Amino acid sequence: MTALNPEGMEDTEEDFSSEPLYDACFVDPRSPGDLYLFKGSQVLLVDSGGNKRRWDKPQKIAEWRSLYPFSDGIDACFVDPRSPGDLYLFKGNQVCLVDSGGNKRRWENPQKIAEWRPKYPFQDKIEACFVSQRSPGDLYLFKGSEVAEVDSGGDKLRWGPTSIAEWRPAYPFDSNINACFVDLRSPGDLYMFRGKYVCLVDADGDGVRKGRQTVASWRSQYLF
């Protein structure tokens, strides 16, 4: 039986197996409308609250921030709201701390996730993550069909890993989340990306604010 999405359209395996549009993204808390989208070796700056590019076209990560590591692409990233300039970049089993607003490394070299935070799960790869703005120490990590909550500023596992479907049964995506971000100008709004789709959910509860739709229909100017 073919499932229907919230818009009444059929879900197919091809829909959800399409190439991810984004590998990672983050909003800079020192300029809350600035949403950075990453795809491979490129980055694009857009308006987090509207269908508008801040840059005319994507840039190479290596040209935008020559001192950042992982210039060929990143898996996930987050800014610690308790230290707003601290941007953590993840690639494979590594992590590095950089300045969210400038071309500066806070750490000289990347570290292994297992050495930096031994109690964090998914130490071989973190696929997506976000920090709750209502409870700034709550960092959620995603990999495959699982999610875990950790302390954004320390080596503490709060719970998990557990299945996304058990944690948030109403969320449209229960696996393979490619990227996500919380809109800092509307802190309960969590946008999640999977393949060519996006959905808007409650960052702190099991509420769906807008069911899945294609990124092309939602924000066409966001496309690389």
CSV table of N, CA, C and O in Angstrom, one decimal, residues 109-171:
chain,number,residue,atom,x,y,z
A,109,ASN,N,43.7,22.2,15.7
A,109,ASN,CA,43.5,21.0,14.9
A,109,ASN,C,42.2,20.3,15.3
A,109,ASN,O,41.8,20.4,16.4
A,110,PRO,N,41.5,19.6,14.3
A,110,PRO,CA,40.4,18.8,14.7
A,110,PRO,C,40.8,17.7,15.7
A,110,PRO,O,41.9,17.3,15.8
A,111,GLN,N,39.8,17.3,16.5
A,111,GLN,CA,39.9,16.2,17.4
A,111,GLN,C,39.0,15.1,17.1
A,111,GLN,O,38.0,15.3,16.4
A,112,LYS,N,39.3,13.9,17.6
A,112,LYS,CA,38.3,12.8,17.5
A,112,LYS,C,37.2,13.0,18.4
A,112,LYS,O,37.4,13.4,19.6
A,113,ILE,N,35.9,12.8,17.9
A,113,ILE,CA,34.8,12.9,18.8
A,113,ILE,C,34.9,12.1,20.1
A,113,ILE,O,34.6,12.5,21.2
A,114,ALA,N,35.5,10.9,19.9
A,114,ALA,CA,35.6,10.0,21.0
A,114,ALA,C,36.6,10.5,22.1
A,114,ALA,O,36.4,10.1,23.3
A,115,GLU,N,37.5,11.3,21.7
A,115,GLU,CA,38.4,11.9,22.7
A,115,GLU,C,37.9,13.2,23.3
A,115,GLU,O,38.1,13.5,24.4
A,116,TRP,N,37.2,13.9,22.5
A,116,TRP,CA,36.6,15.2,22.9
A,116,TRP,C,35.4,14.9,23.9
A,116,TRP,O,35.3,15.5,24.9
A,117,ARG,N,34.5,14.0,23.5
A,117,ARG,CA,33.3,13.7,24.3
A,117,ARG,C,33.1,12.2,24.3
A,117,ARG,O,32.3,11.6,23.6
A,118,PRO,N,33.8,11.5,25.2
A,118,PRO,CA,33.8,10.0,25.2
A,118,PRO,C,32.4,9.5,25.5
A,118,PRO,O,32.1,8.4,25.1
A,119,LYS,N,31.5,10.3,26.1
A,119,LYS,CA,30.1,9.8,26.4
A,119,LYS,C,29.1,10.1,25.3
A,119,LYS,O,28.0,9.6,25.4
A,120,TYR,N,29.5,10.9,24.3
A,120,TYR,CA,28.6,11.1,23.2
A,120,TYR,C,28.4,9.8,22.4
A,120,TYR,O,29.4,9.1,22.1
A,121,PRO,N,27.2,9.6,21.9
A,121,PRO,CA,27.0,8.5,20.9
A,121,PRO,C,27.4,8.9,19.5
A,121,PRO,O,27.8,10.0,19.3
A,122,PHE,N,27.3,8.0,18.6
A,122,PHE,CA,27.6,8.2,17.2
A,122,PHE,C,29.0,8.8,16.9
A,122,PHE,O,29.2,9.8,16.2
A,123,GLN,N,30.0,8.2,17.6
A,123,GLN,CA,31.3,8.8,17.5
A,123,GLN,C,32.0,8.6,16.2
A,123,GLN,O,33.0,9.2,15.9
A,124,ASP,N,31.4,7.7,15.3
A,124,ASP,CA,32.0,7.5,14.0
A,124,ASP,C,31.5,8.5,13.0
A,124,ASP,O,32.1,8.8,12.0
A,125,LYS,N,30.3,9.0,13.3
A,125,LYS,CA,29.6,10.0,12.4
A,125,LYS,C,28.4,10.6,13.0
A,125,LYS,O,27.5,9.8,13.5
A,126,ILE,N,28.2,11.9,13.1
A,126,ILE,CA,27.0,12.6,13.4
A,126,ILE,C,26.4,13.1,12.2
A,126,ILE,O,27.0,13.9,11.4
A,127,GLU,N,25.1,12.7,11.8
A,127,GLU,CA,24.6,13.1,10.6
A,127,GLU,C,23.8,14.5,10.6
A,127,GLU,O,23.7,15.2,9.6
A,128,ALA,N,23.3,14.8,11.8
A,128,ALA,CA,22.6,16.1,11.9
A,128,ALA,C,22.5,16.4,13.4
A,128,ALA,O,22.6,15.5,14.2
A,129,CYS,N,22.3,17.7,13.7
A,129,CYS,CA,22.2,18.0,15.1
A,129,CYS,C,21.5,19.4,15.3
A,129,CYS,O,21.5,20.2,14.3
A,130,PHE,N,20.9,19.7,16.4
A,130,PHE,CA,20.4,21.0,16.7
A,130,PHE,C,20.4,21.2,18.3
A,130,PHE,O,20.4,20.2,19.0
A,131,VAL,N,20.5,22.5,18.7
A,131,VAL,CA,20.4,22.8,20.1
A,131,VAL,C,19.1,23.5,20.3
A,131,VAL,O,18.7,24.4,19.6
A,132,SER,N,18.4,23.1,21.4
A,132,SER,CA,17.2,23.8,21.8
A,132,SER,C,17.5,25.2,22.3
A,132,SER,O,18.3,25.4,23.2
A,133,GLN,N,16.8,26.2,21.8
A,133,GLN,CA,17.0,27.6,22.2
A,133,GLN,C,16.2,27.8,23.5
A,133,GLN,O,16.5,28.8,24.3
A,134,ARG,N,15.2,27.0,23.8
A,134,ARG,CA,14.5,27.2,25.1
A,134,ARG,C,15.2,26.5,26.3
A,134,ARG,O,14.9,26.9,27.4
A,135,SER,N,16.0,25.6,25.9
A,135,SER,CA,16.9,24.9,27.0
A,135,SER,C,18.2,24.8,26.4
A,135,SER,O,18.6,23.7,25.9
A,136,PRO,N,19.1,25.8,26.4
A,136,PRO,CA,20.3,25.9,25.6
A,136,PRO,C,21.3,24.8,25.8
A,136,PRO,O,22.2,24.7,25.0
A,137,GLY,N,21.3,24.1,26.9
A,137,GLY,CA,22.2,23.0,27.0
A,137,GLY,C,21.9,21.7,26.3
A,137,GLY,O,22.6,20.8,26.3
A,138,ASP,N,20.6,21.7,25.8
A,138,ASP,CA,20.1,20.4,25.2
A,138,ASP,C,20.5,20.4,23.7
A,138,ASP,O,20.0,21.1,22.9
A,139,LEU,N,21.5,19.5,23.4
A,139,LEU,CA,21.9,19.2,22.1
A,139,LEU,C,21.4,17.8,21.6
A,139,LEU,O,21.7,16.8,22.3
A,140,TYR,N,20.7,17.8,20.5
A,140,TYR,CA,20.2,16.6,19.9
A,140,TYR,C,21.0,16.1,18.8
A,140,TYR,O,21.3,16.9,17.8
A,141,LEU,N,21.4,14.9,18.8
A,141,LEU,CA,22.3,14.3,17.7
A,141,LEU,C,21.5,13.2,17.0
A,141,LEU,O,20.8,12.4,17.6
A,142,PHE,N,21.6,13.2,15.7
A,142,PHE,CA,20.9,12.2,14.9
A,142,PHE,C,21.9,11.4,14.0
A,142,PHE,O,22.9,11.9,13.5
A,143,LYS,N,21.5,10.1,13.9
A,143,LYS,CA,22.2,9.2,13.0
A,143,LYS,C,21.2,8.1,12.6
A,143,LYS,O,20.7,7.4,13.5
A,144,GLY,N,21.1,7.9,11.3
A,144,GLY,CA,20.1,6.9,10.9
A,144,GLY,C,18.8,7.1,11.4
A,144,GLY,O,18.2,8.2,11.3
A,145,SER,N,18.2,6.1,12.1
A,145,SER,CA,16.9,6.2,12.7
A,145,SER,C,16.9,6.6,14.2
A,145,SER,O,15.9,6.5,14.8
A,146,GLU,N,18.1,7.0,14.7
A,146,GLU,CA,18.2,7.2,16.1
A,146,GLU,C,18.5,8.7,16.4
A,146,GLU,O,19.1,9.4,15.6
A,147,VAL,N,18.2,9.0,17.7
A,147,VAL,CA,18.5,10.4,18.2
A,147,VAL,C,18.9,10.2,19.7
A,147,VAL,O,18.6,9.2,20.4
A,148,ALA,N,19.8,11.1,20.1
A,148,ALA,CA,20.2,11.1,21.5
A,148,ALA,C,20.3,12.6,22.0
A,148,ALA,O,20.5,13.5,21.2
A,149,GLU,N,20.1,12.8,23.3
A,149,GLU,CA,20.3,14.1,23.8
A,149,GLU,C,21.5,14.2,24.7
A,149,GLU,O,21.7,13.3,25.5
A,150,VAL,N,22.4,15.1,24.4
A,150,VAL,CA,23.6,15.3,25.2
A,150,VAL,C,23.7,16.7,25.7
A,150,VAL,O,22.9,17.6,25.3
A,151,ASP,N,24.7,17.0,26.5
A,151,ASP,CA,25.0,18.4,27.0
A,151,ASP,C,25.8,19.1,25.9
A,151,ASP,O,26.9,18.6,25.6
A,152,SER,N,25.3,20.3,25.5
A,152,SER,CA,26.1,21.0,24.4
A,152,SER,C,27.4,21.5,24.9
A,152,SER,O,28.3,21.8,24.1
A,153,GLY,N,27.6,21.6,26.2
A,153,GLY,CA,28.8,22.2,26.7
A,153,GLY,C,29.7,21.3,27.6
A,153,GLY,O,30.7,21.7,28.1
A,154,GLY,N,29.3,20.0,27.6
A,154,GLY,CA,30.1,19.1,28.4
A,154,GLY,C,29.9,17.6,28.0
A,154,GLY,O,29.0,17.3,27.2
A,155,ASP,N,30.7,16.7,28.6
A,155,ASP,CA,30.7,15.3,28.2
A,155,ASP,C,29.6,14.6,29.0
A,155,ASP,O,29.9,13.8,29.9
A,156,LYS,N,28.3,14.8,28.6
A,156,LYS,CA,27.2,14.2,29.4
A,156,LYS,C,26.2,13.7,28.4
A,156,LYS,O,25.7,14.4,27.6
A,157,LEU,N,25.8,12.4,28.5
A,157,LEU,CA,24.7,11.8,27.8
A,157,LEU,C,23.5,11.9,28.6
A,157,LEU,O,23.4,11.4,29.7
A,158,ARG,N,22.5,12.6,28.2
A,158,ARG,CA,21.3,12.8,29.0
A,158,ARG,C,20.3,11.7,28.8
A,158,ARG,O,19.6,11.2,29.7
A,159,TRP,N,20.1,11.2,27.5
A,159,TRP,CA,19.4,10.0,27.2
A,159,TRP,C,19.7,9.5,25.8
A,159,TRP,O,20.2,10.2,25.0
A,160,GLY,N,19.3,8.3,25.6
A,160,GLY,CA,19.5,7.7,24.3
A,160,GLY,C,20.7,6.9,24.1
A,160,GLY,O,21.5,6.7,25.1
A,161,PRO,N,21.0,6.5,22.8
A,161,PRO,CA,20.1,6.7,21.7
A,161,PRO,C,18.8,5.9,21.7
A,161,PRO,O,18.7,4.8,22.3
A,162,THR,N,17.8,6.5,21.1
A,162,THR,CA,16.5,5.9,20.9
A,162,THR,C,16.0,6.2,19.5
A,162,THR,O,16.6,7.0,18.8
A,163,SER,N,15.0,5.5,19.1
A,163,SER,CA,14.5,5.7,17.8
A,163,SER,C,13.8,7.1,17.7
A,163,SER,O,13.1,7.5,18.6
A,164,ILE,N,13.9,7.7,16.6
A,164,ILE,CA,13.2,9.0,16.3
A,164,ILE,C,11.7,8.8,16.4
A,164,ILE,O,11.0,9.6,16.9
A,165,ALA,N,11.3,7.7,15.9
A,165,ALA,CA,9.8,7.4,15.8
A,165,ALA,C,9.2,7.2,17.2
A,165,ALA,O,8.1,7.6,17.5
A,166,GLU,N,10.0,6.8,18.2
A,166,GLU,CA,9.5,6.7,19.6
A,166,GLU,C,9.6,8.0,20.3
A,166,GLU,O,8.8,8.4,21.1
A,167,TRP,N,10.6,8.8,20.0
A,167,TRP,CA,10.9,10.1,20.6
A,167,TRP,C,9.8,11.1,20.2
A,167,TRP,O,9.2,11.8,21.0
A,168,ARG,N,9.6,11.2,18.8
A,168,ARG,CA,8.6,12.1,18.3
A,168,ARG,C,7.8,11.4,17.2
A,168,ARG,O,8.0,11.5,16.0
A,169,PRO,N,6.7,10.7,17.7
A,169,PRO,CA,5.9,9.9,16.7
A,169,PRO,C,5.3,10.7,15.6
A,169,PRO,O,5.1,10.2,14.5
A,170,ALA,N,5.0,12.0,15.8
A,170,ALA,CA,4.3,12.8,14.8
A,170,ALA,C,5.3,13.4,13.8
A,170,ALA,O,4.8,13.9,12.7
A,171,TYR,N,6.6,13.4,14.1
A,171,TYR,CA,7.5,14.0,13.1
A,171,TYR,C,7.4,13.3,11.8
A,171,TYR,O,7.4,12.1,11.7
